[in-house]
Structure formats: C-alpha cells, structure tokens
mmCIF file of C-alpha atoms in Angstrom:
data_model
loop_
_atom_site.group_PDB
_atom_site.id
_atom_site.type_symbol
_atom_site.label_atom_id
_atom_site.label_comp_id
_atom_site.label_asym_id
_atom_site.label_seq_id
_atom_site.Cartn_x
_atom_site.Cartn_y
_atom_site.Cartn_z
ATOM 1 C CA MET B 5 0.211 -0.538 -0.051
ATOM 2 C CA THR B 6 1.661 3.651 -1.017
ATOM 3 C CA GLY B 7 0.482 6.034 0.845
ATOM 4 C CA ILE B 8 1.187 9.929 1.733
ATOM 5 C CA VAL B 9 3.450 11.721 4.711
ATOM 6 C CA LEU B 10 3.046 14.888 6.089
ATOM 7 C CA VAL B 11 5.723 16.240 7.580
ATOM 8 C CA VAL B 12 4.103 18.883 10.478
ATOM 9 C CA ALA B 13 7.260 22.050 10.200
ATOM 10 C CA LYS B 14 7.097 25.734 10.545
ATOM 11 C CA ALA B 15 9.899 28.068 9.147
ATOM 12 C CA PRO B 16 12.962 27.673 11.478
ATOM 13 C CA THR B 17 12.983 31.444 12.494
ATOM 14 C CA PRO B 18 14.982 33.267 14.854
ATOM 15 C CA GLY B 19 13.234 33.908 17.705
ATOM 16 C CA ARG B 20 9.901 31.536 16.379
ATOM 17 C CA SER B 21 11.965 27.748 16.758
ATOM 18 C CA LYS B 22 12.440 25.558 19.482
ATOM 19 C CA THR B 23 12.757 28.334 21.982
ATOM 20 C CA ARG B 24 12.542 26.507 24.742
ATOM 21 C CA LEU B 25 16.500 26.113 23.582
ATOM 22 C CA VAL B 26 16.548 29.706 24.586
ATOM 23 C CA PRO B 27 18.968 29.822 26.716
ATOM 24 C CA PRO B 28 21.817 28.682 26.508
ATOM 25 C CA LEU B 29 21.340 28.567 22.447
ATOM 26 C CA THR B 30 20.910 31.877 21.086
ATOM 27 C CA ALA B 31 18.142 32.271 19.281
ATOM 28 C CA LEU B 32 19.731 31.765 16.009
ATOM 29 C CA ARG B 33 21.289 28.813 16.917
ATOM 30 C CA ALA B 34 17.885 27.125 17.678
ATOM 31 C CA ALA B 35 16.676 28.474 14.811
ATOM 32 C CA GLU B 36 19.608 26.432 12.363
ATOM 33 C CA LEU B 37 18.600 22.638 14.743
ATOM 34 C CA HIS B 38 15.213 23.569 13.813
ATOM 35 C CA GLY B 39 15.696 23.943 10.287
ATOM 36 C CA CYS B 40 18.659 20.704 10.878
ATOM 37 C CA LEU B 41 15.954 18.432 12.043
ATOM 38 C CA LEU B 42 13.496 19.751 9.047
ATOM 39 C CA LEU B 43 15.614 18.261 6.888
ATOM 40 C CA ASP B 44 16.816 15.588 8.129
ATOM 41 C CA THR B 45 13.362 14.184 8.811
ATOM 42 C CA VAL B 46 11.685 15.296 5.527
ATOM 43 C CA ASP B 47 14.607 13.809 3.628
ATOM 44 C CA ALA B 48 14.152 10.242 5.232
ATOM 45 C CA CYS B 49 10.903 10.407 5.247
ATOM 46 C CA ARG B 50 11.119 10.984 1.268
ATOM 47 C CA ARG B 51 13.748 7.846 0.960
ATOM 48 C CA GLU B 52 11.011 5.996 1.404
ATOM 49 C CA VAL B 53 7.743 7.834 0.478
ATOM 50 C CA ALA B 54 7.807 9.402 -2.629
ATOM 51 C CA ASP B 55 4.658 11.310 -1.765
ATOM 52 C CA THR B 56 6.046 12.960 0.886
ATOM 53 C CA ARG B 57 4.642 16.711 1.816
ATOM 54 C CA VAL B 58 4.708 19.867 4.567
ATOM 55 C CA LEU B 59 2.099 20.928 6.353
ATOM 56 C CA TYR B 60 3.038 24.532 7.433
ATOM 57 C CA GLY B 61 1.231 26.330 9.838
ATOM 58 C CA SER B 62 1.123 30.645 9.111
ATOM 59 C CA GLU B 63 1.819 32.142 5.460
ATOM 60 C CA SER B 64 4.550 33.073 6.449
ATOM 61 C CA ASP B 65 6.460 30.337 6.354
ATOM 62 C CA ARG B 66 5.550 29.582 2.952
ATOM 63 C CA ALA B 67 8.724 31.429 1.186
ATOM 64 C CA PRO B 68 11.089 30.139 4.248
ATOM 65 C CA LEU B 69 9.892 27.004 3.630
ATOM 66 C CA ALA B 70 9.745 26.705 0.206
ATOM 67 C CA THR B 71 13.423 28.466 -0.577
ATOM 68 C CA LEU B 72 14.825 25.491 2.532
ATOM 69 C CA LEU B 73 12.954 22.336 1.164
ATOM 70 C CA PRO B 74 12.608 23.030 -3.037
ATOM 71 C CA GLY B 75 10.449 20.107 -5.029
ATOM 72 C CA VAL B 76 8.657 19.063 -1.942
ATOM 73 C CA PRO B 77 4.913 20.370 -1.753
ATOM 74 C CA LEU B 78 3.688 22.320 0.747
ATOM 75 C CA VAL B 79 0.288 22.169 2.104
ATOM 76 C CA GLN B 80 -1.322 25.494 4.909
ATOM 77 C CA GLN B 81 -2.287 24.024 7.741
ATOM 78 C CA GLU B 82 -5.982 24.297 8.463
ATOM 79 C CA GLY B 83 -8.171 25.438 11.424
ATOM 80 C CA ARG B 84 -6.116 26.751 14.308
ATOM 81 C CA GLY B 85 -3.792 24.080 17.091
ATOM 82 C CA LEU B 86 -2.348 21.075 16.925
ATOM 83 C CA ALA B 87 -5.521 19.096 17.383
ATOM 84 C CA ASP B 88 -7.694 20.404 14.152
ATOM 85 C CA ALA B 89 -3.883 20.287 12.305
ATOM 86 C CA LEU B 90 -3.473 16.892 12.814
ATOM 87 C CA ARG B 91 -7.415 15.957 12.461
ATOM 88 C CA LEU B 92 -8.144 18.609 9.478
ATOM 89 C CA GLY B 93 -4.805 17.349 8.027
ATOM 90 C CA ILE B 94 -5.352 13.728 7.989
ATOM 91 C CA ALA B 95 -9.310 13.942 6.898
ATOM 92 C CA ARG B 96 -8.368 16.561 3.716
ATOM 93 C CA HIS B 97 -5.833 13.548 2.436
ATOM 94 C CA VAL B 98 -7.085 10.382 3.216
ATOM 95 C CA ASN B 99 -9.594 10.354 0.009
ATOM 96 C CA GLN B 100 -6.172 10.341 -1.626
ATOM 97 C CA GLY B 101 -5.236 7.275 0.580
ATOM 98 C CA PRO B 102 -3.860 6.431 4.502
ATOM 99 C CA VAL B 103 -2.139 8.790 5.974
ATOM 100 C CA ALA B 104 0.993 9.406 8.258
ATOM 101 C CA ILE B 105 1.700 12.690 9.850
ATOM 102 C CA VAL B 106 5.125 12.882 11.154
ATOM 103 C CA SER B 107 6.602 15.798 13.535
ATOM 104 C CA SER B 108 9.590 18.051 12.691
ATOM 105 C CA ASP B 109 11.574 17.628 16.166
ATOM 106 C CA ILE B 110 12.842 14.484 15.307
ATOM 107 C CA PRO B 111 16.258 13.738 14.126
ATOM 108 C CA GLY B 112 14.598 11.522 11.174
ATOM 109 C CA VAL B 113 12.593 8.936 11.574
ATOM 110 C CA PRO B 114 13.904 5.368 12.137
ATOM 111 C CA HIS B 115 14.813 3.175 9.145
ATOM 112 C CA GLY B 116 11.081 1.385 7.749
ATOM 113 C CA ALA B 117 9.261 2.581 9.874
ATOM 114 C CA LEU B 118 7.125 4.210 7.942
ATOM 115 C CA THR B 119 6.857 0.963 5.224
ATOM 116 C CA ALA B 120 5.726 -0.426 8.902
ATOM 117 C CA THR B 121 3.078 1.998 8.871
ATOM 118 C CA PHE B 122 1.876 1.862 6.029
ATOM 119 C CA GLU B 123 1.492 -2.234 6.190
ATOM 120 C CA ALA B 124 -0.456 -2.351 9.260
ATOM 121 C CA LEU B 125 -3.093 0.079 7.555
ATOM 122 C CA ASP B 126 -2.946 -2.213 5.115
ATOM 123 C CA ASN B 127 -3.496 -5.437 7.551
ATOM 124 C CA GLY B 128 -6.244 -3.696 9.043
ATOM 125 C CA ALA B 129 -5.169 -1.717 11.555
ATOM 126 C CA ASP B 130 -7.186 1.412 12.080
ATOM 127 C CA VAL B 131 -4.452 3.942 13.568
ATOM 128 C CA VAL B 132 -0.774 3.149 13.974
ATOM 129 C CA LEU B 133 1.110 5.253 16.271
ATOM 130 C CA GLY B 134 5.292 6.269 17.163
ATOM 131 C CA PRO B 135 5.598 7.022 20.804
ATOM 132 C CA ALA B 136 8.150 9.555 21.532
ATOM 133 C CA MET B 137 9.896 9.049 24.933
ATOM 134 C CA ASP B 138 8.387 11.696 26.856
ATOM 135 C CA GLY B 139 5.017 10.744 26.509
ATOM 136 C CA GLY B 140 4.197 11.575 23.286
ATOM 137 C CA TYR B 141 3.902 10.492 19.749
ATOM 138 C CA TRP B 142 5.907 11.421 16.478
ATOM 139 C CA LEU B 143 3.656 9.897 14.006
ATOM 140 C CA ILE B 144 0.198 9.430 13.543
ATOM 141 C CA ALA B 145 -0.821 7.580 10.788
ATOM 142 C CA MET B 146 -4.885 7.037 9.787
ATOM 143 C CA ARG B 147 -6.888 4.537 6.195
ATOM 144 C CA GLU B 148 -10.293 6.002 7.367
ATOM 145 C CA ALA B 149 -9.929 9.774 8.751
ATOM 146 C CA ASP B 150 -11.058 9.808 12.653
ATOM 147 C CA SER B 151 -11.421 12.672 14.573
ATOM 148 C CA ARG B 152 -11.723 11.105 18.171
ATOM 149 C CA PRO B 153 -8.316 10.592 18.746
ATOM 150 C CA PHE B 154 -7.693 14.293 19.053
ATOM 151 C CA GLU B 155 -10.306 14.587 21.094
ATOM 152 C CA ASN B 156 -10.067 16.478 24.797
ATOM 153 C CA ILE B 157 -6.011 15.257 24.508
ATOM 154 C CA PRO B 158 -3.488 17.001 27.192
ATOM 155 C CA TRP B 159 -1.220 18.414 24.476
ATOM 156 C CA SER B 160 2.496 19.475 25.803
ATOM 157 C CA THR B 161 2.577 17.335 28.458
ATOM 158 C CA PRO B 162 3.618 13.489 28.836
ATOM 159 C CA ALA B 163 0.007 12.097 29.010
ATOM 160 C CA VAL B 164 0.378 12.854 25.020
ATOM 161 C CA HIS B 165 0.266 9.915 24.042
ATOM 162 C CA ALA B 166 -0.879 7.483 27.042
ATOM 163 C CA VAL B 167 -4.611 9.363 26.457
ATOM 164 C CA THR B 168 -4.444 9.175 22.667
ATOM 165 C CA LEU B 169 -4.153 5.353 23.257
ATOM 166 C CA ALA B 170 -7.217 5.356 26.157
ATOM 167 C CA ARG B 171 -9.152 7.393 23.394
ATOM 168 C CA CYS B 172 -8.549 4.624 20.292
ATOM 169 C CA GLU B 173 -9.890 1.994 23.165
ATOM 170 C CA ALA B 174 -12.760 4.192 24.451
ATOM 171 C CA ALA B 175 -13.684 4.494 20.367
ATOM 172 C CA GLY B 176 -12.584 0.810 19.485
ATOM 173 C CA LEU B 177 -10.290 1.748 16.946
ATOM 174 C CA ARG B 178 -7.153 -1.374 16.518
ATOM 175 C CA VAL B 179 -3.448 0.011 17.007
ATOM 176 C CA VAL B 180 -0.574 -0.615 16.284
ATOM 177 C CA GLU B 181 2.897 0.921 17.926
ATOM 178 C CA LEU B 182 5.918 1.224 15.622
ATOM 179 C CA GLN B 183 9.293 1.962 18.172
ATOM 180 C CA ALA B 184 10.000 4.812 20.688
ATOM 181 C CA TRP B 185 12.039 7.588 19.159
ATOM 182 C CA ARG B 186 13.370 11.035 20.652
ATOM 183 C CA ASP B 187 12.573 14.450 19.593
ATOM 184 C CA VAL B 188 14.345 17.401 20.984
ATOM 185 C CA ASP B 189 11.991 20.426 22.758
ATOM 186 C CA THR B 190 14.583 20.432 25.926
ATOM 187 C CA LEU B 191 18.738 20.802 26.724
ATOM 188 C CA VAL B 192 18.138 17.137 27.799
ATOM 189 C CA ASP B 193 16.747 15.839 24.652
ATOM 190 C CA LEU B 194 19.816 17.670 22.905
ATOM 191 C CA ALA B 195 21.899 16.131 25.677
ATOM 192 C CA ILE B 196 20.743 12.668 24.960
ATOM 193 C CA ILE B 197 20.512 12.278 21.282
ATOM 194 C CA ALA B 198 23.972 13.939 21.349
ATOM 195 C CA ARG B 199 24.887 10.476 22.655
ATOM 196 C CA ASP B 200 22.737 8.556 20.404
ATOM 197 C CA PRO B 201 24.918 6.663 17.569
ATOM 198 C CA GLU B 202 21.318 6.538 15.299
ATOM 199 C CA LEU B 203 22.159 10.790 15.178
ATOM 200 C CA GLU B 204 25.069 9.643 12.066
ATOM 201 C CA ARG B 205 21.650 9.302 9.950
ATOM 202 C CA ALA B 206 20.491 12.667 10.245
ATOM 203 C CA SER B 207 23.332 14.127 8.991
ATOM 204 C CA ASN B 208 22.018 17.810 9.260
ATOM 205 C CA THR B 209 21.634 17.307 12.815
ATOM 206 C CA ALA B 210 24.816 15.280 13.381
ATOM 207 C CA ARG B 211 26.878 17.591 12.408
ATOM 208 C CA LEU B 212 25.117 21.281 14.047
ATOM 209 C CA ILE B 213 24.957 18.370 18.098
ATOM 210 C CA SER B 214 28.439 17.909 17.148
ATOM 211 C CA GLU B 215 29.239 21.758 17.599
ATOM 212 C CA LEU B 216 26.965 21.993 20.075
ATOM 213 C CA VAL B 217 28.428 18.756 22.264
ATOM 214 C CA PRO B 218 31.160 20.908 24.645
ATOM 215 C CA SER B 219 28.042 23.076 25.670
ATOM 216 C CA LEU B 220 25.915 20.138 26.599
ATOM 217 C CA PRO B 221 24.929 18.993 30.362
ATOM 218 C CA GLU B 222 25.500 15.397 31.477
ATOM 219 C CA PRO B 223 21.996 13.706 30.250
ATOM 220 C CA PRO B 224 19.741 12.780 33.934
ATOM 221 C CA PRO B 225 19.838 9.051 34.043
ATOM 222 C CA LEU B 226 16.087 7.719 33.469
ATOM 223 C CA GLU B 227 13.295 6.617 31.745
ATOM 224 C CA LEU B 228 9.857 7.607 31.167
ATOM 225 C CA VAL B 229 7.870 4.325 31.667
ATOM 226 C CA ALA B 230 4.411 5.478 31.620
ATOM 227 C CA SER B 231 2.814 8.755 31.748
ATOM 228 C CA GLU B 232 -0.711 8.585 33.788
ATOM 229 C CA LEU B 233 -3.772 12.452 33.115
ATOM 230 C CA LEU B 234 -4.825 11.218 36.471
ATOM 231 C CA ALA B 235 -7.733 14.787 36.210
ATOM 232 C CA SER B 236 -7.559 17.063 33.702
ATOM 233 C CA SER B 237 -9.536 21.756 32.651
ATOM 234 C CA PRO B 238 -9.342 23.540 30.549
ATOM 235 C CA TRP B 239 -5.605 25.010 32.483
ATOM 236 C CA ARG B 240 -4.001 22.119 34.354
ATOM 237 C CA ASP B 241 -3.982 18.805 34.243
ATOM 238 C CA HIS B 242 -2.940 16.391 37.004
ATOM 239 C CA ILE B 243 0.130 13.985 35.438
ATOM 240 C CA ASP B 244 1.541 11.167 36.948
ATOM 241 C CA ASP B 245 5.172 9.754 35.499
ATOM 242 C CA ARG B 246 6.622 6.788 36.219
ATOM 243 C CA LEU B 247 10.435 6.798 35.618
ATOM 244 C CA LEU B 248 13.619 4.439 35.564
ATOM 245 C CA TRP B 249 16.051 6.540 37.701
ATOM 246 C CA GLU B 250 19.559 4.442 37.404
ATOM 247 C CA GLY B 251 17.224 1.315 37.569
ATOM 248 C CA ARG B 252 15.115 1.673 39.855
ATOM 249 C CA GLU B 253 11.307 2.938 39.666
ATOM 250 C CA THR B 254 9.770 6.083 41.696
ATOM 251 C CA SER B 255 6.574 8.644 40.069
ATOM 252 C CA TYR B 256 6.953 11.982 40.032
ATOM 253 C CA SER B 257 3.092 13.724 40.474
ATOM 254 C CA TYR B 258 2.753 17.271 38.249
ATOM 255 C CA LEU B 259 0.643 19.245 37.180
ATOM 256 C CA GLY B 260 0.694 20.277 33.211
ATOM 257 C CA ALA B 261 0.074 24.032 31.800
ATOM 258 C CA PRO B 262 -0.504 25.546 29.164
ATOM 259 C CA ARG B 263 2.581 28.219 28.127
ATOM 260 C CA ALA B 264 1.816 31.611 29.242
ATOM 261 C CA VAL B 265 2.644 35.655 29.108
ATOM 262 C CA PHE B 266 2.986 38.278 31.361
ATOM 263 C CA VAL B 267 3.161 41.549 30.229
ATOM 264 C CA ALA B 268 4.915 44.644 32.074
ATOM 265 C CA ALA B 269 2.505 46.904 30.017
ATOM 266 C CA ILE B 270 3.532 51.024 30.575
ATOM 267 C CA THR B 271 1.573 53.783 29.109
ATOM 268 C CA ALA B 272 3.041 56.719 27.064
ATOM 269 C CA GLU B 273 2.579 59.428 30.759
ATOM 270 C CA ASP B 274 4.966 56.383 32.773
ATOM 271 C CA GLU B 275 2.261 55.157 34.428
ATOM 272 C CA MET B 276 1.580 51.228 34.917
ATOM 273 C CA LEU B 277 -1.377 49.051 33.976
ATOM 274 C CA LEU B 278 -1.973 46.675 36.171
ATOM 275 C CA VAL B 279 -4.617 44.529 36.900
ATOM 276 C CA ARG B 280 -7.094 42.984 40.102
ATOM 277 C CA GLN B 281 -8.921 39.520 39.721
ATOM 278 C CA TYR B 282 -10.004 37.426 42.805
ATOM 279 C CA ARG B 283 -8.019 33.756 43.035
ATOM 280 C CA HIS B 284 -8.952 31.084 44.175
ATOM 281 C CA PRO B 285 -6.173 29.097 45.346
ATOM 282 C CA VAL B 286 -5.164 31.805 47.792
ATOM 283 C CA ARG B 287 -8.231 33.750 48.800
ATOM 284 C CA ASP B 288 -7.459 36.770 47.784
ATOM 285 C CA TRP B 289 -7.817 39.591 44.883
ATOM 286 C CA PRO B 290 -3.532 40.841 43.711
ATOM 287 C CA LEU B 291 -2.534 43.040 42.027
ATOM 288 C CA GLU B 292 -1.110 41.281 39.088
ATOM 289 C CA VAL B 293 0.194 42.778 35.519
ATOM 290 C CA PRO B 294 -2.388 41.494 32.808
ATOM 291 C CA ALA B 295 -1.311 37.271 32.100
ATOM 292 C CA GLY B 296 -2.945 34.543 30.503
ATOM 293 C CA SER B 297 -2.217 31.315 28.802
ATOM 294 C CA VAL B 298 -0.943 30.986 25.722
ATOM 295 C CA ALA B 299 -3.381 29.011 22.976
ATOM 296 C CA ASP B 300 -2.854 26.340 20.992
ATOM 297 C CA GLY B 301 -1.518 27.269 18.135
ATOM 298 C CA GLU B 302 -0.410 30.961 19.568
ATOM 299 C CA SER B 303 2.528 32.304 19.323
ATOM 300 C CA SER B 304 3.934 34.521 23.120
ATOM 301 C CA LEU B 305 3.861 37.587 21.459
ATOM 302 C CA GLU B 306 0.324 37.177 19.853
ATOM 303 C CA ALA B 307 -0.829 35.884 23.219
ATOM 304 C CA ALA B 308 1.079 39.530 25.204
ATOM 305 C CA GLN B 309 -0.566 41.378 22.790
ATOM 306 C CA ARG B 310 -4.381 39.608 23.326
ATOM 307 C CA GLU B 311 -4.141 40.121 26.771
ATOM 308 C CA LEU B 312 -2.921 43.104 27.622
ATOM 309 C CA HIS B 313 -5.811 43.916 24.485
ATOM 310 C CA GLU B 314 -8.181 41.288 27.132
ATOM 311 C CA GLU B 315 -7.861 42.711 30.370
ATOM 312 C CA ALA B 316 -6.700 46.647 29.876
ATOM 313 C CA GLY B 317 -8.059 47.051 26.068
ATOM 314 C CA GLY B 318 -4.394 48.322 25.428
ATOM 315 C CA GLU B 319 -2.486 48.066 22.155
ATOM 316 C CA ALA B 320 1.169 49.079 22.198
ATOM 317 C CA ALA B 321 3.482 50.091 19.932
ATOM 318 C CA ASP B 322 6.568 48.513 20.871
ATOM 319 C CA TRP B 323 7.435 45.118 22.375
ATOM 320 C CA VAL B 324 9.960 43.654 23.749
ATOM 321 C CA HIS B 325 10.826 40.513 25.165
ATOM 322 C CA LEU B 326 12.395 39.746 28.641
ATOM 323 C CA THR B 327 13.040 36.728 29.604
ATOM 324 C CA THR B 328 11.358 32.848 29.768
ATOM 325 C CA PHE B 329 11.253 31.402 33.206
ATOM 326 C CA PHE B 330 9.365 28.798 34.821
ATOM 327 C CA SER B 331 7.227 29.164 37.826
ATOM 328 C CA SER B 332 7.894 26.535 39.280
ATOM 329 C CA SER B 333 9.787 23.716 38.575
ATOM 330 C CA ALA B 334 10.307 20.857 41.169
ATOM 331 C CA HIS B 335 5.005 21.441 41.651
ATOM 332 C CA LEU B 336 4.378 22.423 37.306
ATOM 333 C CA SER B 337 5.646 22.949 33.924
ATOM 334 C CA LEU B 338 4.082 26.281 33.675
ATOM 335 C CA ARG B 339 6.932 28.241 30.869
ATOM 336 C CA SER B 340 6.545 31.897 31.115
ATOM 337 C CA ASP B 341 7.357 35.145 28.879
ATOM 338 C CA ALA B 342 7.705 38.109 30.390
ATOM 339 C CA TRP B 343 7.052 40.895 28.116
ATOM 340 C CA LEU B 344 7.550 44.835 27.768
ATOM 341 C CA ALA B 345 4.913 47.211 26.065
ATOM 342 C CA THR B 346 5.776 50.798 25.782
ATOM 343 C CA GLY B 347 3.790 52.965 24.561
ATOM 344 C CA VAL B 348 0.171 51.700 25.164
ATOM 345 C CA SER B 349 -2.717 53.169 24.849
ATOM 346 C CA VAL B 350 -5.466 52.029 26.696
ATOM 347 C CA GLY B 351 -9.168 52.034 25.237
ATOM 348 C CA GLU B 352 -12.042 49.824 26.695
ATOM 349 C CA ALA B 353 -11.542 46.205 28.391
ATOM 350 C CA HIS B 354 -13.285 42.337 26.833
ATOM 351 C CA PRO B 355 -12.689 40.343 29.547
ATOM 352 C CA ASP B 356 -13.447 36.757 29.149
ATOM 353 C CA GLU B 357 -17.146 36.370 30.608
ATOM 354 C CA GLU B 358 -15.475 35.014 33.130
ATOM 355 C CA GLU B 359 -13.581 36.934 34.873
ATOM 356 C CA ARG B 360 -13.966 40.038 36.667
ATOM 357 C CA VAL B 361 -10.895 42.373 36.296
ATOM 358 C CA THR B 362 -10.368 45.360 37.740
ATOM 359 C CA LEU B 363 -7.737 48.087 36.072
ATOM 360 C CA VAL B 364 -5.263 49.729 37.897
ATOM 361 C CA ARG B 365 -3.764 53.055 36.838
ATOM 362 C CA MET B 366 0.030 52.806 38.847
ATOM 363 C CA PRO B 367 2.468 55.409 38.652
ATOM 364 C CA LEU B 368 5.795 53.358 36.901
ATOM 365 C CA GLU B 369 8.299 55.082 39.651
ATOM 366 C CA GLU B 370 6.173 53.650 42.542
ATOM 367 C CA ALA B 371 5.328 50.567 41.109
ATOM 368 C CA VAL B 372 9.439 49.035 40.205
ATOM 369 C CA ARG B 373 9.640 50.687 44.629
ATOM 370 C CA THR B 374 6.579 48.467 45.060
ATOM 371 C CA ALA B 375 8.406 45.256 43.354
ATOM 372 C CA ARG B 376 11.815 45.791 44.988
ATOM 373 C CA GLN B 377 10.234 47.151 48.268
ATOM 374 C CA GLY B 378 8.344 43.487 48.187
ATOM 375 C CA GLY B 379 4.908 44.943 47.978
ATOM 376 C CA PHE B 380 3.285 42.910 44.962
ATOM 377 C CA ALA B 381 2.566 39.043 46.569
ATOM 378 C CA GLU B 382 2.802 37.764 43.324
ATOM 379 C CA GLY B 383 6.131 36.376 42.469
ATOM 380 C CA GLN B 384 5.306 35.958 38.593
ATOM 381 C CA THR B 385 4.352 40.478 38.545
ATOM 382 C CA ALA B 386 7.361 40.972 40.460
ATOM 383 C CA LEU B 387 9.300 39.387 38.251
ATOM 384 C CA THR B 388 8.746 41.068 35.273
ATOM 385 C CA ILE B 389 8.032 43.971 36.828
ATOM 386 C CA LEU B 390 11.550 44.120 37.977
ATOM 387 C CA LEU B 391 13.303 42.689 34.503
ATOM 388 C CA ALA B 392 11.083 45.647 33.021
ATOM 389 C CA ALA B 393 12.970 48.553 35.213
ATOM 390 C CA GLU B 394 15.872 47.100 34.091
ATOM 391 C CA ARG B 395 15.367 47.431 31.126
ATOM 392 C CA LEU B 396 13.508 50.681 30.736
ATOM 393 C CA GLY B 397 16.876 51.963 32.571
ATOM 394 C CA PRO B 398 16.997 54.083 34.972
ATOM 395 C CA THR B 399 15.792 57.875 33.071
ATOM 396 C CA ARG B 400 12.647 56.142 32.680
ATOM 397 C CA GLU B 401 12.113 54.285 35.136
ATOM 398 C CA SER B 402 12.011 57.241 37.678
ATOM 399 C CA GLY B 403 9.446 59.531 35.722
ATOM 400 C CA GLY B 404 12.121 61.219 32.974
ATOM 401 C CA VAL B 405 12.241 61.871 29.298
#
C-alpha cells in the first residue's frame, strides 16, 4: 500500500523556533537546529515514501520553507492549533490514500518505520502511533478519518500518548505502535541524542550537534516508563509519571499547564497598567500585570498582545521580550514569557465572561519601588516589573524623558 506523508513544520525563524532551548542556545542557533531537524526528517521520509509533503501553519512560513525544501509540496494547515492541524490534515488527504503525519521535532525517522506504518494500515490497523520518549508521539497515521483520537488531549504534556491510546480504545479503534523515538524540545533531549549512535543517519542535525557538544550537560539517568493523566481541565492537568532513575522505578506527580505570558505595560504618561481579579487558590485579589495562557497555535507575542487588549483594553507601540522562566519547576510545567509593552494606549477592556478584572494605573516609579520592596504578593508580576525596570533604565524608571 502506498500512502501520503505530511511533515508538520514551521519555518526555522529566530525567535519562533525551538524557543525552549533559548537560552542557552541563541535564537539564531535554535532556528538553525530546527532547520537541520526538518531537513533530516523530510529527507528520511522521502527515502521511504515518494509522496511526502510539508504541512505548514502560517502563510509567512511558505516562502522560507519553499527555499529550504525545493521541490517538496507545501500544504497549509487548516483550523487552529495542533489538534485541528492533525485532524484536518488527515481528513483532507485520506481520500487520496492512507495518511501518516510526522513531527519535524525529530532527527529523521527510524529506518523502515514508514514502510511498517502503511503495511499495518493495509493489514487492518485503524491507527498507527509512533510513541515519543517524552510521552507524546512523533507519528500518527490513519486509513480513514476519525476525529476521536484528537479530542480532549492534554497537548504538550507527557500524557499525550497514553491519553490518545485511551481515546482510541474507547472508540474501538485498532492501534499498532512503532518503536519509540526521541524528539528534541529541551536541553536534556539535545544532550541525550548527542550520545545516540543512530544520530549519524541525520547528517545535518549530527553536524550541528557536534558543534554544541562541549556546552551540553550530562543527561539525567532516567527513562520515562509511563505517564498517567489523573485529572484534567482546560487550564491544567494532573499528571503522574513513572520513571526509571538509575534502574530504580519511582513516580513523580505534577501539574501540566499551558505556556503563559506576563506583560509589563507602560503608557506614554509613564503609568504601569495593573489588574486585580479574584484568585481562588489564595482567596485574595492580588495586584498583577496583565497575564494569561498561550492558546494552542498562538505565539507568545500574539498571546501577550491579546491579553493586554482583553484585560486592559491596551494597544502597544513597541514590544520587547524580557525573558522566559519557570514559575515552580518542581511542581508544575508552567513556562512563561515576560514582555515589555511601551507606548500603550488604553481603550475598552474585553475580559473573558468568567473574569472580573479591575484595571489599576500606577506610576511607573511607584510600581518599581513596590516590586523592589516586596510589595507585590504575586511573584511572577514582581519579576516582570523588575525585569522591565532593568530594561528601561534609571532615566525612564524615574519618570524622566
């Protein structure tokens, strides 16, 4: 049976590619790594399946991808977010034959994996999954479109593979699994594949990683055995991972949360825009900078711009990325970006229906002084304000021109 392969990709652009590796990598180096992974994955797919196409997200990705991958057909994703990209990618192409969707975050594909995928579908499998070693999957393939494997999945958590299997089982779908493969999202992933002898087959990635090896740490002595989703909501997932740590099995329970943004928004009058809203876990109305989760398929900057508009009715003339940080790395996966927005004009706020947000304008000098004196109970807000003050410098911070 022949089939179609769709490689999910975006253009390797500094600031948009492999941002979880920045720092320690520079944005330029991270984008170069993304380009190497994409080249090696597309090449490996085309060696096994002639009809290999690239499924890209934004129209701005088309031109650079066409330059990087001459002769490879480009297909724009439909819908919004990863679930739509996968579900509709299969639905729109399966009338031409069975479809396999492959991640571009991997260093090529295991030898013979795509041949085995289409053979399994030809022999009656409804779904083929290629598990990733971080708990996700690097390949999903179907011979008929079915939306159920993509419904209510805790994307970007180690429970993705396990929950997808559960969705398939509940739907009565026959699943065949390929060998586990490693994707590259974090510095630990990079350190591990740098020591993998199979990396030699991914020549572009191997070349780049060889230059990075001196700066990479020793990978931790652990293996993810299984991941269980204990509870789920639109904002967070309670996950329990079973790990092999130096040969001894242990478990680690934590909260998986979508990426978030925090905005230090400053008006032309040198006022900082803050908001108050009730936070049930602490039974209080802490004073905060505008903030919120990054939606599936949304960039960090897009989320920051949306949150400023929704919570404060704000539109900024200029945006600067301050840093990326983890709020509590021992307890939850929340990864956040702090942004500085200047020249902000204020209009009508548009909070979500369930939000009760009050806008507070505070002189910039007072906001910085309060943060330095420990006056903000919300730690992520304090950090964002202090980083903004550092970027603005003493003249602007003190209200000068």
